mmCIF file of C-alpha atoms in Angstrom:
data_model
loop_
_atom_site.group_PDB
_atom_site.id
_atom_site.type_symbol
_atom_site.label_atom_id
_atom_site.label_comp_id
_atom_site.label_asym_id
_atom_site.label_seq_id
_atom_site.Cartn_x
_atom_site.Cartn_y
_atom_site.Cartn_z
ATOM 1 C CA GLY A 1 33.552 -12.542 -2.744
ATOM 2 C CA ASN A 2 31.043 -10.567 -4.404
ATOM 3 C CA LYS A 3 29.294 -8.093 -2.341
ATOM 4 C CA SER A 4 25.424 -9.794 -1.801
ATOM 5 C CA GLN A 5 27.388 -13.704 -0.272
ATOM 6 C CA ASP A 6 29.318 -11.023 2.443
ATOM 7 C CA SER A 7 26.675 -9.795 3.890
ATOM 8 C CA GLY A 8 24.038 -12.552 2.816
ATOM 9 C CA ILE A 9 21.844 -10.644 1.714
ATOM 10 C CA ALA A 10 20.633 -11.952 -2.581
ATOM 11 C CA GLU A 11 21.054 -8.256 -4.475
ATOM 12 C CA MET A 12 19.248 -6.245 -2.205
ATOM 13 C CA GLU A 13 19.566 -2.547 -3.779
ATOM 14 C CA GLU A 14 21.732 -0.061 -1.696
ATOM 15 C CA LEU A 15 18.918 1.727 0.735
ATOM 16 C CA PRO A 16 19.233 5.365 0.017
ATOM 17 C CA VAL A 17 21.389 7.758 1.618
ATOM 18 C CA PRO A 18 20.377 11.111 2.885
ATOM 19 C CA HIS A 19 21.209 14.401 1.341
ATOM 20 C CA ASN A 20 20.187 18.265 1.466
ATOM 21 C CA ILE A 21 20.416 17.895 5.826
ATOM 22 C CA LYS A 22 19.021 20.202 7.484
ATOM 23 C CA ILE A 23 18.575 20.816 11.246
ATOM 24 C CA SER A 24 15.380 23.159 12.870
ATOM 25 C CA ASN A 25 13.564 23.986 15.560
ATOM 26 C CA ILE A 26 16.565 24.455 17.959
ATOM 27 C CA THR A 27 16.530 24.591 21.468
ATOM 28 C CA CYS A 28 18.584 24.066 24.280
ATOM 29 C CA ASP A 29 17.979 20.609 24.783
ATOM 30 C CA SER A 30 15.900 19.300 21.329
ATOM 31 C CA PHE A 31 15.801 19.851 17.544
ATOM 32 C CA LYS A 32 14.218 19.121 13.966
ATOM 33 C CA ILE A 33 15.807 16.504 11.642
ATOM 34 C CA SER A 34 14.973 16.319 8.589
ATOM 35 C CA TRP A 35 16.329 15.474 5.107
ATOM 36 C CA ASP A 36 16.014 14.283 1.302
ATOM 37 C CA MET A 37 16.530 11.096 0.376
ATOM 38 C CA ASP A 38 16.289 8.978 -3.796
ATOM 39 C CA SER A 39 13.027 7.201 -3.424
ATOM 40 C CA LYS A 40 14.357 4.280 -4.894
ATOM 41 C CA SER A 41 13.750 1.429 -1.597
ATOM 42 C CA LYS A 42 12.833 3.854 0.278
ATOM 43 C CA ASP A 43 9.923 1.484 0.808
ATOM 44 C CA ARG A 44 12.669 -0.795 2.797
ATOM 45 C CA ILE A 45 13.615 2.005 4.841
ATOM 46 C CA THR A 46 12.671 0.886 8.599
ATOM 47 C CA HIS A 47 15.183 2.860 10.994
ATOM 48 C CA TYR A 48 17.383 5.900 10.829
ATOM 49 C CA PHE A 49 20.298 5.297 12.826
ATOM 50 C CA ILE A 50 21.439 9.088 13.946
ATOM 51 C CA ASP A 51 25.013 9.459 15.132
ATOM 52 C CA LEU A 52 25.723 12.443 17.470
ATOM 53 C CA ASN A 53 28.043 14.059 18.739
ATOM 54 C CA LYS A 54 29.950 17.222 20.741
ATOM 55 C CA LYS A 55 31.940 19.127 18.695
ATOM 56 C CA GLU A 56 35.763 18.178 19.909
ATOM 57 C CA ASN A 57 38.099 21.262 20.846
ATOM 58 C CA LYS A 58 41.478 20.507 19.427
ATOM 59 C CA ASN A 59 42.883 19.965 22.946
ATOM 60 C CA SER A 60 39.936 18.031 24.363
ATOM 61 C CA ASN A 61 40.516 14.267 24.858
ATOM 62 C CA LYS A 62 40.360 12.565 22.004
ATOM 63 C CA PHE A 63 39.248 9.507 23.462
ATOM 64 C CA LYS A 64 36.831 10.688 26.317
ATOM 65 C CA HIS A 65 33.608 9.142 23.639
ATOM 66 C CA LYS A 66 35.483 6.190 22.972
ATOM 67 C CA ASP A 67 32.767 3.853 25.080
ATOM 68 C CA VAL A 68 29.738 5.616 24.851
ATOM 69 C CA PRO A 69 27.265 5.310 22.461
ATOM 70 C CA THR A 70 26.703 8.535 20.703
ATOM 71 C CA LYS A 71 24.131 6.365 17.745
ATOM 72 C CA LEU A 72 20.399 6.727 18.326
ATOM 73 C CA VAL A 73 18.368 3.964 16.486
ATOM 74 C CA ALA A 74 14.922 5.994 15.832
ATOM 75 C CA LYS A 75 11.730 4.060 13.965
ATOM 76 C CA ALA A 76 11.602 5.123 10.347
ATOM 77 C CA VAL A 77 9.243 8.261 11.485
ATOM 78 C CA PRO A 78 7.898 10.838 8.812
ATOM 79 C CA LEU A 79 10.127 14.053 8.784
ATOM 80 C CA PRO A 80 11.041 16.089 9.871
ATOM 81 C CA MET A 81 11.584 14.490 13.564
ATOM 82 C CA THR A 82 12.627 15.455 16.728
ATOM 83 C CA VAL A 83 15.025 14.694 18.718
ATOM 84 C CA ARG A 84 15.224 15.140 22.266
ATOM 85 C CA GLY A 85 16.380 13.211 25.385
ATOM 86 C CA HIS A 86 17.750 10.399 24.260
ATOM 87 C CA TRP A 87 21.266 12.638 25.104
ATOM 88 C CA PHE A 88 21.536 15.192 27.751
ATOM 89 C CA LEU A 89 22.033 17.630 25.305
ATOM 90 C CA SER A 90 23.729 20.901 26.416
ATOM 91 C CA PRO A 91 22.364 24.280 26.077
ATOM 92 C CA ARG A 92 24.517 26.676 23.879
ATOM 93 C CA THR A 93 27.029 23.572 22.662
ATOM 94 C CA GLU A 94 28.419 22.780 19.152
ATOM 95 C CA TYR A 95 27.225 19.197 18.081
ATOM 96 C CA THR A 96 27.966 17.430 14.605
ATOM 97 C CA VAL A 97 25.294 14.683 13.081
ATOM 98 C CA ALA A 98 25.633 12.725 10.831
ATOM 99 C CA VAL A 99 22.280 9.544 9.262
ATOM 100 C CA GLN A 100 22.359 6.607 7.381
ATOM 101 C CA THR A 101 18.984 4.726 6.666
ATOM 102 C CA ALA A 102 18.774 1.337 7.805
ATOM 103 C CA SER A 103 16.173 -1.698 7.629
ATOM 104 C CA LYS A 104 16.039 -3.993 10.123
ATOM 105 C CA GLN A 105 15.884 -7.934 8.890
ATOM 106 C CA VAL A 106 14.182 -11.058 10.139
ATOM 107 C CA ASP A 107 17.689 -12.660 12.114
ATOM 108 C CA GLY A 108 17.069 -8.431 13.870
ATOM 109 C CA ASP A 109 20.111 -7.065 12.175
ATOM 110 C CA TYR A 110 20.306 -3.998 10.522
ATOM 111 C CA VAL A 111 21.625 -3.720 6.970
ATOM 112 C CA VAL A 112 22.039 0.522 6.508
ATOM 113 C CA SER A 113 23.287 2.763 3.804
ATOM 114 C CA GLU A 114 26.384 5.108 3.696
ATOM 115 C CA TRP A 115 26.619 7.744 6.299
ATOM 116 C CA SER A 116 25.196 10.851 4.807
ATOM 117 C CA GLU A 117 27.630 14.308 4.785
ATOM 118 C CA ILE A 118 28.330 15.831 9.191
ATOM 119 C CA ILE A 119 26.071 18.884 9.191
ATOM 120 C CA GLU A 120 27.175 20.629 12.512
ATOM 121 C CA PHE A 121 24.831 22.772 14.448
ATOM 122 C CA CYS A 122 25.004 25.017 17.833
ATOM 123 C CA THR A 123 22.248 24.067 20.418
ATOM 124 C CA ALA A 124 20.290 27.304 21.717
ATOM 125 C CA ASP A 125 19.394 29.474 25.100
ATOM 126 C CA TYR A 126 17.714 28.155 28.256
ATOM 127 C CA SER A 127 14.011 29.861 27.044
ATOM 128 C CA LYS A 128 12.326 32.181 29.394
ATOM 129 C CA VAL A 129 10.166 28.287 30.288
ATOM 130 C CA HIS A 130 13.174 27.320 30.885
ATOM 131 C CA LEU A 131 14.739 30.699 33.244
ATOM 132 C CA THR A 132 11.236 30.198 34.662
ATOM 133 C CA GLN A 133 12.298 26.767 36.629
ATOM 134 C CA LEU A 134 15.577 28.508 37.226
ATOM 135 C CA LEU A 135 13.726 31.410 38.765
ATOM 136 C CA GLU A 136 11.473 29.311 40.876
ATOM 137 C CA LYS A 137 14.582 27.534 42.510
ATOM 138 C CA ALA A 138 15.775 29.813 43.348
ATOM 139 C CA GLU A 139 12.611 31.505 45.728
ATOM 140 C CA VAL A 140 12.980 28.340 47.152
ATOM 141 C CA ILE A 141 15.836 29.637 49.219
ATOM 142 C CA ALA A 142 16.635 33.631 48.661
ATOM 143 C CA GLY A 143 15.670 33.650 52.620
ATOM 144 C CA ARG A 144 14.247 37.106 54.507
ATOM 145 C CA MET A 145 14.449 40.316 53.602
ATOM 146 C CA LEU A 146 17.110 42.964 54.735
ATOM 147 C CA LYS A 147 17.015 46.624 54.092
ATOM 148 C CA LEU A 148 19.846 48.395 51.718
ATOM 149 C CA SER A 149 20.298 51.707 51.217
ATOM 150 C CA VAL A 150 23.357 51.093 48.440
ATOM 151 C CA PHE A 151 24.509 49.428 45.269
ATOM 152 C CA TYR A 152 28.344 49.347 45.090
ATOM 153 C CA ARG A 153 31.331 48.244 42.939
ATOM 154 C CA ASN A 154 34.266 47.618 43.961
ATOM 155 C CA GLN A 155 37.405 47.745 41.579
ATOM 156 C CA HIS A 156 40.911 48.646 41.163
ATOM 157 C CA LYS A 157 42.123 52.620 41.240
ATOM 158 C CA GLU A 158 43.614 52.075 37.809
ATOM 159 C CA TYR A 159 39.733 51.195 37.104
ATOM 160 C CA PHE A 160 38.587 54.605 38.028
ATOM 161 C CA ASP A 161 41.648 56.771 36.864
ATOM 162 C CA TYR A 162 41.014 55.092 33.501
ATOM 163 C CA ILE A 163 36.934 55.895 34.119
ATOM 164 C CA ARG A 164 37.702 59.943 34.461
ATOM 165 C CA GLU A 165 40.592 60.735 31.948
ATOM 166 C CA HIS A 166 38.911 58.273 29.374
ATOM 167 C CA HIS A 167 35.195 58.078 29.025
ATOM 168 C CA GLY A 168 34.201 61.379 31.238
ATOM 169 C CA SER A 169 33.512 59.429 34.446
ATOM 170 C CA ALA A 170 31.157 57.488 33.495
ATOM 171 C CA MET A 171 31.018 53.538 33.683
ATOM 172 C CA GLN A 172 30.389 51.734 30.455
ATOM 173 C CA PRO A 173 28.389 48.455 30.056
ATOM 174 C CA SER A 174 30.429 46.126 28.944
ATOM 175 C CA VAL A 175 29.585 42.777 27.842
ATOM 176 C CA LYS A 176 28.418 39.782 30.629
ATOM 177 C CA ASP A 177 31.586 37.075 31.053
ATOM 178 C CA ASN A 178 30.623 33.467 31.020
ATOM 179 C CA SER A 179 29.833 32.838 34.822
ATOM 180 C CA GLY A 180 26.678 30.956 35.801
ATOM 181 C CA SER A 181 24.824 28.601 33.786
ATOM 182 C CA HIS A 182 25.660 26.972 31.089
ATOM 183 C CA GLY A 183 22.606 27.748 29.178
ATOM 184 C CA SER A 184 22.558 31.433 30.029
ATOM 185 C CA PRO A 185 20.703 33.962 27.482
ATOM 186 C CA ILE A 186 22.626 36.893 29.051
ATOM 187 C CA SER A 187 26.227 35.605 28.624
ATOM 188 C CA GLY A 188 28.663 36.888 26.570
ATOM 189 C CA LYS A 189 25.488 39.105 25.087
ATOM 190 C CA LEU A 190 24.137 41.311 27.613
ATOM 191 C CA GLU A 191 26.235 44.757 28.052
ATOM 192 C CA GLY A 192 25.763 46.430 31.752
ATOM 193 C CA ILE A 193 28.042 47.078 35.388
ATOM 194 C CA PHE A 194 28.088 44.366 37.439
ATOM 195 C CA PHE A 195 26.399 46.394 40.913
ATOM 196 C CA SER A 196 26.661 44.129 44.735
ATOM 197 C CA CYS A 197 23.934 44.969 47.138
ATOM 198 C CA ASN A 198 24.324 42.511 49.634
ATOM 199 C CA THR A 199 24.706 43.811 53.727
ATOM 200 C CA GLU A 200 26.591 42.766 56.474
ATOM 201 C CA PHE A 201 23.517 40.876 59.197
ATOM 202 C CA ASN A 202 24.838 42.999 61.828
ATOM 203 C CA THR A 203 25.607 46.571 60.158
ATOM 204 C CA GLY A 204 23.205 46.682 57.135
ATOM 205 C CA LYS A 205 26.423 48.744 55.376
ATOM 206 C CA PRO A 206 27.920 47.015 52.942
ATOM 207 C CA PRO A 207 30.563 43.951 53.831
ATOM 208 C CA GLN A 208 34.061 45.424 54.414
ATOM 209 C CA ASP A 209 35.962 43.154 51.890
ATOM 210 C CA SER A 210 35.695 42.438 48.272
ATOM 211 C CA PRO A 211 37.420 40.071 45.694
ATOM 212 C CA TYR A 212 37.447 42.181 43.428
ATOM 213 C CA GLY A 213 39.611 45.532 44.129
ATOM 214 C CA ARG A 214 40.197 47.959 47.271
ATOM 215 C CA TYR A 215 38.337 50.940 45.568
ATOM 216 C CA ARG A 216 34.725 50.988 46.296
ATOM 217 C CA PHE A 217 31.653 53.012 44.099
ATOM 218 C CA GLU A 218 28.817 53.547 46.045
ATOM 219 C CA ILE A 219 25.210 54.858 45.219
ATOM 220 C CA ALA A 220 22.226 55.780 46.388
ATOM 221 C CA ALA A 221 19.832 52.376 45.824
ATOM 222 C CA GLU A 222 17.770 54.782 43.953
ATOM 223 C CA LYS A 223 19.283 56.479 41.369
ATOM 224 C CA LEU A 224 19.151 52.815 39.647
ATOM 225 C CA PHE A 225 16.189 51.232 41.297
ATOM 226 C CA ASN A 226 12.873 53.089 40.925
ATOM 227 C CA PRO A 227 9.967 53.047 39.334
ATOM 228 C CA ASN A 228 11.017 53.678 36.125
ATOM 229 C CA THR A 229 13.310 50.847 36.258
ATOM 230 C CA ASN A 230 12.244 46.757 35.134
ATOM 231 C CA LEU A 231 13.544 43.605 36.937
ATOM 232 C CA TYR A 232 14.204 40.704 35.210
ATOM 233 C CA PHE A 233 15.747 37.313 36.700
ATOM 234 C CA GLY A 234 18.850 36.448 35.160
ATOM 235 C CA ASP A 235 20.881 33.334 36.253
ATOM 236 C CA PHE A 236 20.769 31.301 39.205
ATOM 237 C CA TYR A 237 24.082 29.013 40.119
ATOM 238 C CA CYS A 238 26.682 28.265 42.530
ATOM 239 C CA MET A 239 30.508 27.680 41.729
ATOM 240 C CA TYR A 240 30.994 24.259 44.041
ATOM 241 C CA THR A 241 30.440 25.769 46.775
ATOM 242 C CA ALA A 242 27.870 26.315 49.870
ATOM 243 C CA TYR A 243 26.159 29.659 49.020
ATOM 244 C CA HIS A 244 24.908 30.870 45.643
ATOM 245 C CA TYR A 245 24.722 33.706 43.447
ATOM 246 C CA VAL A 246 21.592 35.159 41.741
ATOM 247 C CA ILE A 247 22.334 37.386 38.804
ATOM 248 C CA LEU A 248 19.724 40.464 38.426
ATOM 249 C CA VAL A 249 19.385 43.050 36.336
ATOM 250 C CA ILE A 250 18.314 46.828 36.105
ATOM 251 C CA ALA A 251 17.794 48.457 33.465
ATOM 252 C CA PRO A 252 16.073 51.650 32.917
ATOM 253 C CA VAL A 253 12.543 51.528 30.937
ATOM 254 C CA GLY A 254 12.466 51.379 27.342
ATOM 255 C CA SER A 255 16.787 51.253 26.727
ATOM 256 C CA PRO A 256 18.234 48.719 24.800
ATOM 257 C CA GLY A 257 18.973 46.795 27.654
ATOM 258 C CA ASP A 258 15.687 46.279 28.703
ATOM 259 C CA GLU A 259 14.104 45.724 24.916
ATOM 260 C CA PHE A 260 16.919 42.863 25.400
ATOM 261 C CA CYS A 261 15.919 41.578 28.781
ATOM 262 C CA LYS A 262 12.196 41.524 27.720
ATOM 263 C CA GLN A 263 12.376 38.906 24.776
ATOM 264 C CA ARG A 264 14.531 36.427 26.976
ATOM 265 C CA LEU A 265 14.475 37.222 30.593
ATOM 266 C CA PRO A 266 11.586 36.697 33.480
ATOM 267 C CA GLN A 267 10.326 40.042 34.025
ATOM 268 C CA LEU A 268 10.264 40.703 38.343
ATOM 269 C CA ASN A 269 7.380 42.965 40.204
ATOM 270 C CA ILE A 270 9.651 45.375 41.573
ATOM 271 C CA LYS A 271 8.091 46.207 44.526
ATOM 272 C CA ASP A 272 6.935 42.449 45.370
ATOM 273 C CA ASN A 273 9.474 38.855 44.433
ATOM 274 C CA LYS A 274 12.120 37.403 46.827
ATOM 275 C CA PHE A 275 15.250 38.591 45.918
ATOM 276 C CA LEU A 276 15.510 42.929 45.498
ATOM 277 C CA THR A 277 12.693 44.897 46.327
ATOM 278 C CA CYS A 278 11.468 48.837 45.494
ATOM 279 C CA ASP A 279 8.460 50.484 48.118
ATOM 280 C CA GLU A 280 7.464 53.175 48.779
ATOM 281 C CA GLU A 281 6.646 54.213 52.343
ATOM 282 C CA ASP A 282 5.918 57.473 53.874
ATOM 283 C CA GLY A 283 6.794 59.272 50.647
ATOM 284 C CA VAL A 284 10.439 58.092 50.959
ATOM 285 C CA MET A 285 11.653 54.672 48.507
ATOM 286 C CA VAL A 286 13.178 51.915 50.454
ATOM 287 C CA TYR A 287 15.079 48.681 49.567
ATOM 288 C CA HIS A 288 15.284 45.431 50.413
ATOM 289 C CA HIS A 289 17.703 41.905 49.207
ATOM 290 C CA ALA A 290 16.991 38.593 49.983
ATOM 291 C CA GLN A 291 19.518 37.301 52.896
ATOM 292 C CA ASP A 292 20.630 33.819 51.383
ATOM 293 C CA VAL A 293 22.021 34.180 48.036
ATOM 294 C CA ILE A 294 24.447 36.635 46.899
ATOM 295 C CA LEU A 295 23.147 39.191 44.296
ATOM 296 C CA GLU A 296 24.533 40.373 41.507
ATOM 297 C CA VAL A 297 23.294 43.382 39.641
ATOM 298 C CA ILE A 298 23.827 44.285 36.134
ATOM 299 C CA TYR A 299 22.799 47.327 35.395
ATOM 300 C CA THR A 300 22.762 48.004 31.780
ATOM 301 C CA ASP A 301 23.211 51.852 31.379
ATOM 302 C CA PRO A 302 26.020 53.933 31.719
ATOM 303 C CA VAL A 303 26.538 55.806 35.321
ATOM 304 C CA ASP A 304 28.694 58.377 36.574
ATOM 305 C CA LEU A 305 30.505 58.683 39.133
ATOM 306 C CA SER A 306 29.480 62.320 40.270
ATOM 307 C CA LEU A 307 26.430 60.549 41.229
ATOM 308 C CA GLY A 308 27.760 58.213 43.657
ATOM 309 C CA THR A 309 31.259 58.204 46.583
ATOM 310 C CA VAL A 310 34.503 56.134 45.468
ATOM 311 C CA ALA A 311 36.612 55.587 47.941
ATOM 312 C CA GLU A 312 38.936 52.722 49.831
ATOM 313 C CA ILE A 313 37.841 49.756 51.414
ATOM 314 C CA THR A 314 39.343 48.948 54.925
ATOM 315 C CA GLY A 315 38.698 45.126 54.372
ATOM 316 C CA HIS A 316 40.795 42.167 52.342
ATOM 317 C CA GLN A 317 40.805 41.131 48.992
ATOM 318 C CA LEU A 318 38.867 38.279 48.815
ATOM 319 C CA MET A 319 39.710 36.601 45.655
ATOM 320 C CA SER A 320 38.300 33.343 46.390
ATOM 321 C CA LEU A 321 34.934 35.193 45.990
ATOM 322 C CA SER A 322 35.820 36.361 42.909
ATOM 323 C CA THR A 323 32.855 35.012 39.754
ATOM 324 C CA ALA A 324 34.615 35.515 36.782
ATOM 325 C CA ASN A 325 33.576 33.325 34.681
ATOM 326 C CA ALA A 326 33.078 30.866 36.985
ATOM 327 C CA LYS A 327 31.952 27.410 36.120
ATOM 328 C CA LYS A 328 27.870 26.134 37.288
ATOM 329 C CA ASP A 329 28.891 23.349 39.323
ATOM 330 C CA PRO A 330 26.329 20.650 37.304
ATOM 331 C CA SER A 331 26.032 18.687 39.756
ATOM 332 C CA CYS A 332 23.916 20.694 42.601
ATOM 333 C CA LYS A 333 20.499 19.547 42.833
ATOM 334 C CA THR A 334 19.648 23.358 44.240
ATOM 335 C CA CYS A 335 20.609 25.410 41.515
ATOM 336 C CA ASN A 336 20.011 23.062 38.756
ATOM 337 C CA ILE A 337 17.409 22.268 35.970
ATOM 338 C CA SER A 338 16.509 19.424 34.591
ATOM 339 C CA VAL A 339 17.184 20.278 30.517
ATOM 340 C CA GLY A 340 20.046 20.116 28.893
ATOM 341 C CA ARG A 341 23.091 20.462 30.820
#
C-alpha cells in the first residue's frame, strides 16, 4: 500500500524536519533550544517532540533507561524554547538531544516529521544562586563555634620529602578532585591545598587520628587566614553518613584563586559567618570554627613548610573518613537543593 493509506491521511505534505539545532543559555538544570526548518507545511505544526538522553558511557547498562520516557511533548511555541523541570537535569552532565515536529490530528494521534540530527551538550555547574541555597542549608546545622589556633594537613612522609626535594619546601596547589556536590564549580577546576581545622571538643586541639597519612603539617591560623585573605563558601555534602562536610576556600586578596572564586562562589564575611571566623580581640587574632560540620579548607596559594611544623601523629589512620573523589548522597534532605541533582 502507499504511504497515504497506511497513515490514513490523504496526501498530506510531510512535516519539516528541524535542522541546524542550537542549544544556548545552559544552566545546571535548564537550556534553550532552537532550530531552523523549511517554511513548507510549517503552519501545520502543533507540537515539538524532544528526545533527551544522558550520554551513555561505554560500560553503563544500556537497558537501564529503556522504560523511562525521555520524550518531551511540547506545544509549538516560538523558538528558542526553554526546557526546564521536565526532567531532573543533572549539573555538569553530557546529554544528547534530537527533535521532530508534529501535528496533532482530530483523533488525538500525531503525525510526525523525521528526527533531526542528534546534538550533544553539557549542562553547567551550580551558579552562585544555587550555592547560596546550599550555604543556607549548611548554616542551619553548623552548630556553635569552638576556638582553634592552627590549620593542619596530614600526608604520608613521602609527600613532605618530595616537597622538600622538588619544590624548595613549598607545598603546591593542585586541582581539586570530584568529591562533593556533582554541580560544584570548584571540582576539577580550583587549584588549592587542603587543610583541616576541626578540633577535639575536650582538648581544643586537632584530633590525633587522620585518614590522610601519619605526618602532619601544622601552621598558626593567622598565617593562612587574616584580613588580607578572602573567605568563600565552596560546598556542603555528606557521603551516606551522619556527619556533613563544608568546603571553604581561603584566598589571598587579589590572587588567581581569589579571582576564580569571586566569580563563582558566595563570599563570606571573615568576622561573621557560621563556619570559620577570624576576629581581633585586644590586638590578638582569635579564631573559631563550627562544631557540627567537618570543615575542609582549601588555601589557594603555595605554603612553605618553614611557616609551620611537620611531625608524626600518634593516632590511627581512619581510612573510612577519607573524602577523595567521594560521591555525595543524592537522597539526603539536609544537604541537597532541589535543582539538578
